[in-house]
Amino acid sequence: MEIICDREYPTPRNELFTNWYEHYSHQVGETLADVPSFNLTFSEIEVSARAIIVRTATSEAFNDIRTKLLSKIELPKGTKLPPDITHCTLARFNRSLNLEEAIKLTQNIPCDITENITSFKLLKDLGPPTFEPKTMQIYNVQD
């Protein structure tokens, strides 16, 4: 869930992050402390002209966490709301690719990836311009 994403803000992103870090870190930690560990199975490969992702058919666990977080925190003005799908991006493309060909190449690849979710990370600098993610905090869920 992006909180401060790659958008134009009246305040620089680093300053926004500094101003909001304690509030978010506390609320995220408090919310995740009540979440039991769970399994998440990625079962679908999806191709678009700009990316290839794997997604899960069931997003309830993440959607519940997002709902709890959004009830406790205020997103900075202009921040997009999180998606209601649970996915992992495998590849992003600088230029659009031939979508028809990419779909043909991936349509018969089996996808059955199960992850046991035991922690979450608060990351900084995940996107442009640096693409050098820094882990700011790790939040463990219940065993």
PDB file of C-alpha atoms in Angstrom:
ATOM      1  CA  MET A   1       0.000   0.000   0.000  1.00  0.00           C
ATOM      2  CA  GLU A   2       1.623   3.219  -1.109  1.00  0.00           C
ATOM      3  CA  ILE A   3       1.118   6.073   1.290  1.00  0.00           C
ATOM      4  CA  ILE A   4       3.273   8.757  -0.285  1.00  0.00           C
ATOM      5  CA  CYS A   5       3.585   7.756  -3.915  1.00  0.00           C
ATOM      6  CA  ASP A   6       5.128   9.154  -7.078  1.00  0.00           C
ATOM      7  CA  ARG A   7       2.953  12.236  -7.446  1.00  0.00           C
ATOM      8  CA  GLU A   8       3.450  15.967  -7.344  1.00  0.00           C
ATOM      9  CA  TYR A   9       2.941  17.310  -3.818  1.00  0.00           C
ATOM     10  CA  PRO A  10       3.274  20.911  -2.635  1.00  0.00           C
ATOM     11  CA  THR A  11       5.741  19.576  -0.032  1.00  0.00           C
ATOM     12  CA  PRO A  12       8.774  17.477  -1.102  1.00  0.00           C
ATOM     13  CA  ARG A  13       8.224  13.724  -0.628  1.00  0.00           C
ATOM     14  CA  ASN A  14      11.151  13.319   1.795  1.00  0.00           C
ATOM     15  CA  GLU A  15       9.732  16.060   3.989  1.00  0.00           C
ATOM     16  CA  LEU A  16       6.270  14.466   3.839  1.00  0.00           C
ATOM     17  CA  PHE A  17       7.761  11.130   4.839  1.00  0.00           C
ATOM     18  CA  THR A  18       9.617  12.681   7.786  1.00  0.00           C
ATOM     19  CA  ASN A  19       6.494  14.538   8.932  1.00  0.00           C
ATOM     20  CA  TRP A  20       4.262  11.443   8.738  1.00  0.00           C
ATOM     21  CA  TYR A  21       6.697   8.641   9.643  1.00  0.00           C
ATOM     22  CA  GLU A  22       5.964   8.366  13.373  1.00  0.00           C
ATOM     23  CA  HIS A  23       2.207   8.542  12.872  1.00  0.00           C
ATOM     24  CA  TYR A  24       2.234   5.875  10.185  1.00  0.00           C
ATOM     25  CA  SER A  25       4.787   3.653  11.889  1.00  0.00           C
ATOM     26  CA  HIS A  26       2.842   3.607  15.150  1.00  0.00           C
ATOM     27  CA  GLN A  27      -0.546   2.985  13.498  1.00  0.00           C
ATOM     28  CA  VAL A  28       0.818   0.303  11.164  1.00  0.00           C
ATOM     29  CA  GLY A  29       2.602  -1.473  14.020  1.00  0.00           C
ATOM     30  CA  GLU A  30      -0.509  -1.351  16.191  1.00  0.00           C
ATOM     31  CA  THR A  31      -2.720  -2.674  13.384  1.00  0.00           C
ATOM     32  CA  LEU A  32      -0.378  -5.482  12.325  1.00  0.00           C
ATOM     33  CA  ALA A  33       0.201  -6.644  15.906  1.00  0.00           C
ATOM     34  CA  ASP A  34      -3.362  -8.034  15.832  1.00  0.00           C
ATOM     35  CA  VAL A  35      -2.983  -9.810  12.476  1.00  0.00           C
ATOM     36  CA  PRO A  36      -2.221 -13.550  12.516  1.00  0.00           C
ATOM     37  CA  SER A  37       0.269 -14.949   9.998  1.00  0.00           C
ATOM     38  CA  PHE A  38      -1.425 -16.272   6.873  1.00  0.00           C
ATOM     39  CA  ASN A  39      -0.744 -17.937   3.549  1.00  0.00           C
ATOM     40  CA  LEU A  40      -1.165 -16.123   0.279  1.00  0.00           C
ATOM     41  CA  THR A  41      -1.266 -18.033  -3.011  1.00  0.00           C
ATOM     42  CA  PHE A  42      -0.495 -16.272  -6.263  1.00  0.00           C
ATOM     43  CA  SER A  43      -2.367 -18.182  -8.941  1.00  0.00           C
ATOM     44  CA  GLU A  44      -2.633 -15.845 -11.929  1.00  0.00           C
ATOM     45  CA  ILE A  45      -0.108 -14.219 -14.261  1.00  0.00           C
ATOM     46  CA  GLU A  46      -1.340 -10.961 -15.744  1.00  0.00           C
ATOM     47  CA  VAL A  47       0.378  -9.108 -18.563  1.00  0.00           C
ATOM     48  CA  SER A  48      -0.123  -5.494 -19.545  1.00  0.00           C
ATOM     49  CA  ALA A  49       1.796  -3.323 -21.970  1.00  0.00           C
ATOM     50  CA  ARG A  50       3.817  -1.878 -19.059  1.00  0.00           C
ATOM     51  CA  ALA A  51       4.189  -4.757 -16.568  1.00  0.00           C
ATOM     52  CA  ILE A  52       3.891  -8.432 -15.713  1.00  0.00           C
ATOM     53  CA  ILE A  53       2.369  -9.284 -12.342  1.00  0.00           C
ATOM     54  CA  VAL A  54       1.265 -12.333 -10.398  1.00  0.00           C
ATOM     55  CA  ARG A  55      -1.916 -11.941  -8.418  1.00  0.00           C
ATOM     56  CA  THR A  56      -3.986 -13.849  -5.960  1.00  0.00           C
ATOM     57  CA  ALA A  57      -7.600 -14.762  -6.551  1.00  0.00           C
ATOM     58  CA  THR A  58      -8.428 -13.921  -2.928  1.00  0.00           C
ATOM     59  CA  SER A  59      -7.446 -10.545  -1.497  1.00  0.00           C
ATOM     60  CA  GLU A  60      -9.489 -10.632   1.705  1.00  0.00           C
ATOM     61  CA  ALA A  61      -6.522 -10.768   4.105  1.00  0.00           C
ATOM     62  CA  PHE A  62      -4.814  -7.738   2.561  1.00  0.00           C
ATOM     63  CA  ASN A  63      -8.074  -5.882   2.050  1.00  0.00           C
ATOM     64  CA  ASP A  64      -8.908  -6.339   5.753  1.00  0.00           C
ATOM     65  CA  ILE A  65      -5.508  -4.904   6.702  1.00  0.00           C
ATOM     66  CA  ARG A  66      -5.925  -1.979   4.267  1.00  0.00           C
ATOM     67  CA  THR A  67      -9.391  -1.230   5.654  1.00  0.00           C
ATOM     68  CA  LYS A  68      -8.094  -1.216   9.236  1.00  0.00           C
ATOM     69  CA  LEU A  69      -5.160   1.009   8.300  1.00  0.00           C
ATOM     70  CA  LEU A  70      -7.301   3.478   6.367  1.00  0.00           C
ATOM     71  CA  SER A  71      -9.672   3.763   9.334  1.00  0.00           C
ATOM     72  CA  LYS A  72      -6.723   4.810  11.539  1.00  0.00           C
ATOM     73  CA  ILE A  73      -4.565   6.972   9.280  1.00  0.00           C
ATOM     74  CA  GLU A  74      -5.080  10.007   7.129  1.00  0.00           C
ATOM     75  CA  LEU A  75      -3.400   9.830   3.749  1.00  0.00           C
ATOM     76  CA  PRO A  76      -1.646  12.977   2.536  1.00  0.00           C
ATOM     77  CA  LYS A  77      -3.828  14.975   0.154  1.00  0.00           C
ATOM     78  CA  GLY A  78      -3.445  13.698  -3.417  1.00  0.00           C
ATOM     79  CA  THR A  79      -2.387  10.175  -2.454  1.00  0.00           C
ATOM     80  CA  LYS A  80      -4.189   7.526  -4.456  1.00  0.00           C
ATOM     81  CA  LEU A  81      -6.190   4.938  -2.555  1.00  0.00           C
ATOM     82  CA  PRO A  82      -4.692   1.453  -2.467  1.00  0.00           C
ATOM     83  CA  PRO A  83      -5.917  -1.155  -4.956  1.00  0.00           C
ATOM     84  CA  ASP A  84      -8.245  -3.941  -3.895  1.00  0.00           C
ATOM     85  CA  ILE A  85      -6.138  -6.594  -5.596  1.00  0.00           C
ATOM     86  CA  THR A  86      -3.177  -8.352  -4.076  1.00  0.00           C
ATOM     87  CA  HIS A  87      -0.319  -8.710  -6.514  1.00  0.00           C
ATOM     88  CA  CYS A  88       3.433  -8.768  -6.921  1.00  0.00           C
ATOM     89  CA  THR A  89       5.075  -7.009  -9.850  1.00  0.00           C
ATOM     90  CA  LEU A  90       7.548  -9.259 -11.643  1.00  0.00           C
ATOM     91  CA  ALA A  91       8.611  -6.824 -14.374  1.00  0.00           C
ATOM     92  CA  ARG A  92       8.022  -3.240 -15.486  1.00  0.00           C
ATOM     93  CA  PHE A  93       8.840  -1.948 -18.930  1.00  0.00           C
ATOM     94  CA  ASN A  94      10.199   1.446 -19.954  1.00  0.00           C
ATOM     95  CA  ARG A  95       8.451   1.129 -23.295  1.00  0.00           C
ATOM     96  CA  SER A  96       5.243  -0.640 -24.162  1.00  0.00           C
ATOM     97  CA  LEU A  97       5.775  -4.153 -25.416  1.00  0.00           C
ATOM     98  CA  ASN A  98       3.814  -6.121 -27.969  1.00  0.00           C
ATOM     99  CA  LEU A  99       0.928  -7.062 -25.690  1.00  0.00           C
ATOM    100  CA  GLU A 100      -0.472  -9.792 -27.916  1.00  0.00           C
ATOM    101  CA  GLU A 101       2.908 -11.534 -28.131  1.00  0.00           C
ATOM    102  CA  ALA A 102       3.553 -11.190 -24.382  1.00  0.00           C
ATOM    103  CA  ILE A 103       0.179 -12.719 -23.553  1.00  0.00           C
ATOM    104  CA  LYS A 104       0.876 -15.651 -25.884  1.00  0.00           C
ATOM    105  CA  LEU A 105       4.278 -16.218 -24.267  1.00  0.00           C
ATOM    106  CA  THR A 106       2.865 -16.250 -20.726  1.00  0.00           C
ATOM    107  CA  GLN A 107      -0.566 -17.848 -21.133  1.00  0.00           C
ATOM    108  CA  ASN A 108       0.636 -21.426 -20.596  1.00  0.00           C
ATOM    109  CA  ILE A 109       3.005 -20.755 -17.705  1.00  0.00           C
ATOM    110  CA  PRO A 110       1.601 -22.415 -14.580  1.00  0.00           C
ATOM    111  CA  CYS A 111       1.361 -20.168 -11.543  1.00  0.00           C
ATOM    112  CA  ASP A 112       1.082 -21.606  -8.047  1.00  0.00           C
ATOM    113  CA  ILE A 113       3.241 -19.620  -5.616  1.00  0.00           C
ATOM    114  CA  THR A 114       2.366 -19.765  -1.913  1.00  0.00           C
ATOM    115  CA  GLU A 115       3.943 -17.378   0.564  1.00  0.00           C
ATOM    116  CA  ASN A 116       3.550 -17.490   4.322  1.00  0.00           C
ATOM    117  CA  ILE A 117       3.118 -13.880   5.438  1.00  0.00           C
ATOM    118  CA  THR A 118       4.819 -13.337   8.802  1.00  0.00           C
ATOM    119  CA  SER A 119       5.915  -9.709   8.537  1.00  0.00           C
ATOM    120  CA  PHE A 120       5.510  -6.474   6.616  1.00  0.00           C
ATOM    121  CA  LYS A 121       8.027  -3.733   5.813  1.00  0.00           C
ATOM    122  CA  LEU A 122       7.727   0.019   5.703  1.00  0.00           C
ATOM    123  CA  LEU A 123       9.865   1.020   2.730  1.00  0.00           C
ATOM    124  CA  LYS A 124      11.159   4.366   1.554  1.00  0.00           C
ATOM    125  CA  ASP A 125      12.445   5.298  -1.919  1.00  0.00           C
ATOM    126  CA  LEU A 126      10.816   2.313  -3.598  1.00  0.00           C
ATOM    127  CA  GLY A 127      10.035   4.219  -6.795  1.00  0.00           C
ATOM    128  CA  PRO A 128      11.443   6.919  -8.998  1.00  0.00           C
ATOM    129  CA  PRO A 129      13.813   8.630  -9.158  1.00  0.00           C
ATOM    130  CA  THR A 130      16.121   6.359  -7.117  1.00  0.00           C
ATOM    131  CA  PHE A 131      14.518   2.883  -7.139  1.00  0.00           C
ATOM    132  CA  GLU A 132      16.661   2.100  -4.093  1.00  0.00           C
ATOM    133  CA  PRO A 133      14.239   0.844  -1.425  1.00  0.00           C
ATOM    134  CA  LYS A 134      15.265   1.376   2.165  1.00  0.00           C
ATOM    135  CA  THR A 135      13.631  -0.679   4.922  1.00  0.00           C
ATOM    136  CA  MET A 136      12.562   1.759   7.628  1.00  0.00           C
ATOM    137  CA  GLN A 137      10.656  -0.658   9.857  1.00  0.00           C
ATOM    138  CA  ILE A 138       9.724  -4.350   9.974  1.00  0.00           C
ATOM    139  CA  TYR A 139       6.401  -5.296  11.552  1.00  0.00           C
ATOM    140  CA  ASN A 140       5.914  -8.901  12.625  1.00  0.00           C
ATOM    141  CA  VAL A 141       2.445 -10.404  12.736  1.00  0.00           C
ATOM    142  CA  GLN A 142       1.241 -12.961  15.282  1.00  0.00           C
ATOM    143  CA  ASP A 143       2.630 -16.495  15.060  1.00  0.00           C
TER     144      ASP A 143
END
